[in-house]
Short mmCIF file of C-alpha atoms in Angstrom, two decimals:
data_model
loop_
_atom_site.label_atom_id
_atom_site.label_comp_id
_atom_site.label_asym_id
_atom_site.label_seq_id
_atom_site.Cartn_x
_atom_site.Cartn_y
_atom_site.Cartn_z
CA ALA A 238 -67.81 -67.15 58.15
CA THR A 239 -64.87 -65.42 56.51
CA MET A 240 -64.65 -61.68 56.08
CA ASP A 241 -65.15 -62.30 52.35
CA ASP A 242 -68.62 -63.63 52.98
CA ASP A 243 -69.39 -60.98 55.57
CA LEU A 244 -68.81 -57.94 53.30
CA LYS A 245 -71.17 -59.32 50.66
CA ASN A 246 -73.80 -60.20 53.24
CA ALA A 247 -76.92 -58.01 53.01
CA GLU A 248 -76.81 -57.62 56.81
CA ASN A 249 -73.26 -56.24 56.83
CA ARG A 250 -73.42 -52.46 57.35
CA CYS A 251 -69.86 -51.85 56.17
CA GLY A 252 -70.32 -53.76 52.92
CA GLN A 253 -73.79 -52.33 52.32
CA THR A 254 -72.52 -48.80 52.91
CA MET A 255 -69.82 -49.30 50.28
CA LEU A 256 -72.30 -50.86 47.83
CA CYS A 257 -74.78 -48.01 48.31
CA LEU A 258 -72.03 -45.43 47.77
CA SER A 259 -70.94 -47.25 44.63
CA ALA A 260 -74.50 -47.32 43.26
CA SER A 261 -74.89 -43.64 44.10
CA GLY A 262 -71.65 -42.78 42.30
CA SER A 263 -72.69 -44.73 39.22
CA SER A 264 -76.07 -42.99 39.08
CA ILE A 265 -74.40 -39.58 39.42
CA ILE A 266 -72.16 -40.38 36.46
CA ALA A 267 -75.18 -41.59 34.45
CA GLU A 268 -77.01 -38.31 35.16
CA LEU A 269 -73.92 -36.31 34.21
CA MET A 270 -73.72 -38.19 30.90
CA ARG A 271 -77.43 -37.53 30.23
CA LEU A 272 -77.19 -33.84 31.11
CA ARG A 273 -74.00 -33.16 29.15
CA GLN A 274 -76.08 -33.34 25.96
CA ASN A 275 -78.52 -30.72 27.26
CA VAL A 276 -76.26 -27.81 28.20
CA PRO A 277 -78.05 -24.67 26.99
CA GLU A 278 -75.81 -23.03 24.38
CA ILE A 279 -75.97 -19.65 26.10
CA PHE A 280 -74.11 -21.19 29.06
CA LEU A 281 -71.22 -22.53 27.00
CA ALA A 282 -68.45 -20.13 27.83
CA ASP A 283 -66.91 -18.36 24.84
CA SER A 284 -66.31 -21.64 23.04
CA ALA A 285 -66.67 -22.67 19.43
CA GLN A 286 -69.72 -24.67 20.55
CA ALA A 287 -71.46 -21.50 21.70
CA GLU A 288 -72.28 -19.92 18.36
CA GLY A 289 -75.09 -17.48 19.01
CA GLY A 290 -75.05 -18.65 22.59
CA GLY A 291 -72.89 -17.50 25.47
CA GLY A 292 -70.06 -16.20 23.32
CA ALA A 293 -68.73 -12.66 23.28
CA ASN A 294 -71.41 -11.47 20.84
CA SER A 295 -74.39 -12.97 22.65
CA PRO A 296 -76.89 -10.56 24.21
CA TYR A 297 -77.17 -13.04 27.11
CA ARG A 298 -73.57 -12.45 28.20
CA GLU A 299 -74.84 -9.36 30.05
CA VAL A 300 -77.19 -11.40 32.27
CA LEU A 301 -75.08 -14.55 32.77
CA PHE A 302 -72.42 -14.20 35.44
CA ASP A 303 -69.52 -16.18 36.81
CA PHE A 304 -68.49 -16.21 40.47
CA ALA A 305 -67.39 -12.55 40.21
CA TYR A 306 -71.10 -11.89 40.77
CA LEU A 307 -70.70 -13.01 44.39
CA LYS A 308 -68.31 -10.14 45.16
CA SER A 309 -70.64 -7.38 43.98
CA SER A 310 -74.08 -8.82 43.33
CA GLU A 311 -75.79 -5.50 44.10
CA GLU A 312 -73.88 -3.83 41.27
CA PHE A 313 -74.74 -6.59 38.78
CA GLU A 314 -78.41 -6.45 39.79
CA ARG A 315 -78.46 -2.65 39.54
CA ILE A 316 -77.16 -2.85 35.96
CA ILE A 317 -79.81 -5.41 34.99
CA ASN A 318 -82.59 -3.45 36.69
CA SER A 319 -81.59 -0.25 34.88
CA SER A 320 -82.47 -1.70 31.46
CA THR A 321 -85.76 -3.17 30.27
CA THR A 322 -83.84 -5.08 27.58
CA LEU A 323 -81.63 -6.72 30.21
CA LEU A 324 -84.63 -7.39 32.45
CA ASP A 325 -86.39 -9.11 29.54
CA LEU A 326 -83.29 -11.18 28.70
CA ASP A 327 -82.88 -12.09 32.36
CA GLN A 328 -86.52 -13.18 32.62
CA ASP A 329 -86.14 -15.15 29.38
CA VAL A 330 -83.20 -17.06 30.90
CA ALA A 331 -85.27 -17.89 33.97
CA ASP A 332 -88.40 -18.88 32.03
CA THR A 333 -86.60 -20.91 29.39
CA TYR A 334 -83.75 -22.58 31.23
CA LEU A 335 -84.50 -22.80 34.96
CA PRO A 336 -85.87 -26.39 34.91
CA ILE A 337 -82.76 -27.81 33.19
CA LEU A 338 -80.49 -25.60 35.30
CA MET A 339 -82.08 -27.07 38.43
CA ARG A 340 -81.11 -30.55 37.21
CA PHE A 341 -77.52 -29.40 36.72
CA TYR A 342 -77.55 -27.82 40.17
CA ALA A 343 -78.89 -31.06 41.69
CA LEU A 344 -76.07 -32.91 39.90
CA PHE A 345 -73.46 -30.57 41.41
CA GLU A 346 -75.01 -31.01 44.86
CA SER A 347 -75.05 -34.80 44.47
CA ILE A 348 -71.32 -34.81 43.67
CA VAL A 349 -70.62 -32.82 46.84
CA THR A 350 -72.88 -35.15 48.83
CA TYR A 351 -71.11 -38.20 47.40
CA LEU A 352 -67.75 -36.88 48.57
CA GLU A 353 -69.15 -36.05 52.02
CA GLU A 354 -70.66 -39.54 52.35
CA TYR A 355 -67.42 -41.17 51.16
CA LEU A 356 -65.37 -39.17 53.68
CA ASP A 357 -67.91 -39.97 56.43
CA PHE A 358 -67.63 -43.66 55.57
CA LEU A 359 -63.82 -43.51 55.83
CA ALA A 360 -64.03 -41.61 59.13
CA ASN A 361 -66.51 -44.16 60.49
CA LEU A 362 -64.26 -46.99 59.35
CA ARG A 363 -61.29 -45.40 61.15
CA ALA A 364 -63.38 -44.67 64.25
CA GLY A 365 -64.50 -48.28 64.61
CA VAL A 366 -68.18 -47.73 63.80
CA PHE A 367 -68.09 -50.93 61.72
CA ILE A 368 -66.93 -52.96 64.70
CA GLN A 369 -64.98 -55.78 63.07
CA TYR A 370 -63.51 -53.61 60.27
CA THR A 371 -60.62 -51.23 59.92
CA VAL A 372 -59.32 -49.61 56.73
CA ASP A 373 -56.58 -52.27 56.68
CA SER A 374 -58.95 -55.21 57.13
CA VAL A 375 -61.26 -53.94 54.37
CA LEU A 376 -58.28 -53.49 52.04
CA ARG A 377 -57.11 -57.06 52.80
CA ASP A 378 -60.53 -58.40 51.77
CA VAL A 379 -60.81 -59.09 48.02
CA HIS A 380 -64.28 -57.47 47.75
CA GLY A 381 -63.45 -54.67 50.18
CA LYS A 382 -60.32 -53.80 48.21
CA GLN A 383 -62.31 -53.68 44.97
CA LEU A 384 -65.07 -51.51 46.48
CA MET A 385 -62.64 -49.09 48.14
CA CYS A 386 -60.88 -48.57 44.80
CA GLU A 387 -64.19 -48.26 42.99
CA LEU A 388 -65.48 -45.57 45.37
CA LEU A 389 -62.42 -43.41 44.82
CA TYR A 390 -62.41 -44.13 41.08
CA LEU A 391 -66.07 -43.05 40.77
CA TYR A 392 -65.32 -39.72 42.45
CA GLY A 393 -62.33 -39.12 40.17
CA ALA A 394 -64.42 -40.04 37.12
CA MET A 395 -67.13 -37.57 38.21
CA LEU A 396 -64.60 -34.75 38.43
CA LEU A 397 -62.92 -35.56 35.13
CA LEU A 398 -66.22 -35.93 33.26
CA LEU A 399 -67.57 -32.76 34.86
CA GLU A 400 -64.54 -30.78 33.73
CA ARG A 401 -64.62 -32.27 30.25
CA HIS A 402 -68.33 -31.79 29.56
CA LEU A 403 -69.12 -28.80 31.79
CA PRO A 404 -66.01 -26.60 32.04
CA GLY A 405 -65.59 -24.29 35.03
CA PRO A 406 -67.01 -21.11 33.41
CA THR A 407 -70.14 -23.02 32.31
CA ARG A 408 -70.63 -24.46 35.82
CA GLU A 409 -70.19 -21.01 37.37
CA LYS A 410 -72.84 -19.46 35.09
CA ILE A 411 -75.25 -22.30 35.90
CA VAL A 412 -74.72 -21.99 39.66
CA ILE A 413 -75.11 -18.20 39.65
CA SER A 414 -78.23 -18.40 37.45
CA VAL A 415 -79.83 -20.92 39.79
CA MET A 416 -78.84 -18.83 42.81
CA ARG A 417 -80.33 -15.69 41.27
CA HIS A 418 -83.54 -17.21 39.89
CA ALA A 419 -84.31 -20.00 42.35
CA GLY A 420 -82.73 -18.71 45.55
CA GLY A 421 -79.83 -21.13 45.76
CA GLY A 422 -81.11 -24.30 44.25
CA GLY A 423 -83.92 -25.47 46.35
#
């Protein structure tokens, strides 16, 4: 049997690992594309899209925080706890948006997990875990070459789509809201 046949074989751990990673990457992108249409307006950072939402005039801006919250969370919490209006707004964010925010958080975690699994796969390939394969031999194989490129492409596409549809300030507000209201996402 040639290496070509081996990588496509259902019994081949190296090929199956790459195929599973590819399927995982594609499903992450599909979830990102579904979720991008469901970003709560109050989390859209000071953009034209955020009319009445998270813009500078929104009452929610006082209970939605970026990563600056991590440096002085006690101070931010003290401010919220000193005002019944802010407490009510904060509770409204949790009651109204936490389920969708948890999906976004799971998406962010899955992107991190994808990268970790991709890097583990490459490390295992270099370490000889897939006995008859090296990075070079996989890249010489027509299917291996395609899958290796696809795995890296999928990760790049995730990052580009994430930045386009969920800019950094929006992601930060989502992460901090989940951390505050759900104790870190799970």
